[in-house]
Tab-separated table of C-alpha atoms in Angstrom:
chain	number	residue	atom	x	y	z
A	24	MET	CA	20.780	52.797	85.376
A	25	VAL	CA	21.892	56.287	84.340
A	26	ASP	CA	25.278	57.538	85.536
A	27	PRO	CA	24.769	60.587	87.752
A	28	VAL	CA	27.415	62.696	85.929
A	29	VAL	CA	28.840	62.117	82.468
A	30	PRO	CA	31.559	64.603	81.460
A	31	ALA	CA	31.430	66.594	78.243
A	32	SER	CA	33.270	65.126	75.279
A	33	PHE	CA	34.594	66.197	71.909
A	34	PRO	CA	32.598	64.724	69.017
A	35	GLY	CA	34.476	61.622	67.931
A	36	GLY	CA	36.364	61.366	71.214
A	37	GLU	CA	39.720	62.449	72.528
A	38	GLU	CA	41.651	61.207	69.489
A	39	ALA	CA	39.466	63.371	67.241
A	40	MET	CA	40.115	66.389	69.482
A	41	TRP	CA	43.910	65.949	69.237
A	42	LYS	CA	43.613	65.556	65.465
A	43	PHE	CA	41.523	68.753	65.280
A	44	LEU	CA	44.169	70.634	67.270
A	45	SER	CA	47.149	69.245	65.348
A	46	GLU	CA	45.568	70.217	62.017
A	47	ARG	CA	44.729	73.769	63.087
A	48	VAL	CA	47.435	75.027	65.429
A	49	GLU	CA	49.773	77.368	63.568
A	50	TYR	CA	53.103	78.062	65.244
A	51	PRO	CA	53.641	81.838	65.114
A	52	THR	CA	56.671	82.353	62.861
A	53	SER	CA	58.127	85.232	64.901
A	54	VAL	CA	58.192	83.250	68.160
A	55	GLU	CA	61.225	81.354	69.383
A	56	ALA	CA	59.600	80.171	72.625
A	57	GLU	CA	58.145	76.772	73.339
A	58	GLY	CA	56.040	75.260	76.088
A	59	THR	CA	52.537	74.152	76.938
A	60	VAL	CA	49.580	76.536	77.104
A	61	TYR	CA	46.625	75.458	79.243
A	62	VAL	CA	43.285	76.765	77.998
A	63	GLU	CA	40.083	76.480	80.022
A	64	PHE	CA	36.731	76.928	78.299
A	65	ASP	CA	33.039	76.578	79.029
A	66	ILE	CA	30.702	74.113	77.364
A	67	ALA	CA	27.032	75.118	77.309
A	68	VAL	CA	24.065	72.747	77.530
A	69	ASP	CA	23.869	72.817	73.709
A	70	GLY	CA	27.600	71.956	73.457
A	71	ALA	CA	28.675	75.444	72.337
A	72	ILE	CA	32.166	76.551	73.382
A	73	SER	CA	32.633	79.940	75.026
A	74	ASN	CA	34.804	81.947	77.384
A	75	ALA	CA	38.157	80.427	76.369
A	76	ARG	CA	40.788	81.677	78.801
A	77	ILE	CA	44.455	81.011	79.429
A	78	ILE	CA	45.081	79.520	82.852
A	79	LYS	CA	48.805	78.886	82.282
A	80	GLY	CA	50.501	80.564	79.388
A	81	VAL	CA	53.895	80.672	77.707
A	82	ASN	CA	53.942	84.044	75.944
A	83	GLY	CA	51.433	86.340	74.278
A	84	SER	CA	51.700	84.902	70.760
A	85	LEU	CA	51.458	81.245	71.761
A	86	ASP	CA	48.689	82.016	74.245
A	87	ARG	CA	46.653	83.828	71.566
A	88	GLU	CA	47.099	80.953	69.111
A	89	ALA	CA	46.011	78.356	71.665
A	90	LYS	CA	42.957	80.433	72.568
A	91	ARG	CA	42.109	80.960	68.882
A	92	VAL	CA	42.160	77.240	68.102
A	93	VAL	CA	40.135	76.256	71.179
A	94	SER	CA	37.572	78.938	70.328
A	95	ALA	CA	37.200	77.275	66.902
A	96	PHE	CA	36.189	73.905	68.401
A	97	PRO	CA	32.914	72.544	67.040
A	98	ASN	CA	30.118	72.028	69.548
A	99	TRP	CA	30.938	69.344	72.084
A	100	ILE	CA	28.642	66.666	73.452
A	101	PRO	CA	27.578	68.387	76.673
A	102	ALA	CA	28.034	66.971	80.145
A	103	THR	CA	24.957	65.396	81.661
A	104	LEU	CA	23.641	65.059	85.185
A	105	ASP	CA	21.098	62.285	85.617
A	106	GLY	CA	20.754	62.181	81.824
A	107	LYS	CA	20.053	65.934	81.448
A	108	PRO	CA	22.528	68.291	79.726
A	109	MET	CA	24.381	70.651	82.039
A	110	PRO	CA	27.005	73.359	81.568
A	111	SER	CA	30.585	72.447	82.359
A	112	SER	CA	34.156	73.541	81.774
A	113	TRP	CA	37.200	71.767	80.402
A	114	ILE	CA	40.956	72.358	80.345
A	115	VAL	CA	43.092	71.377	77.367
A	116	PRO	CA	46.901	71.555	77.202
A	117	ILE	CA	48.364	72.655	73.873
A	118	ALA	CA	52.077	71.970	73.452
A	119	PHE	CA	54.228	74.172	71.249
A	120	ARG	CA	57.598	72.711	70.276
A	121	LEU	CA	60.163	74.215	67.920
């Protein structure tokens, strides 16, 4: 039996996604702020990432960095509905700590 909806996933799973982020996020040197930026993005039926947008930001520099890194994600495994790929969106929190 096929699950009706299977959410999109990062290739290699959630642990691989956090590793990807931790290896690529660069804390802007001129920023003394910290906090968590929430980035929403779309995942196409082919897994391509697009339309990264800040839904809760901290400041311009941290927001731009979070958006930059999310936009660099490799293609995801797309969500499926009844076994067929479908577009979806995802939200990822990116924490910045001094």
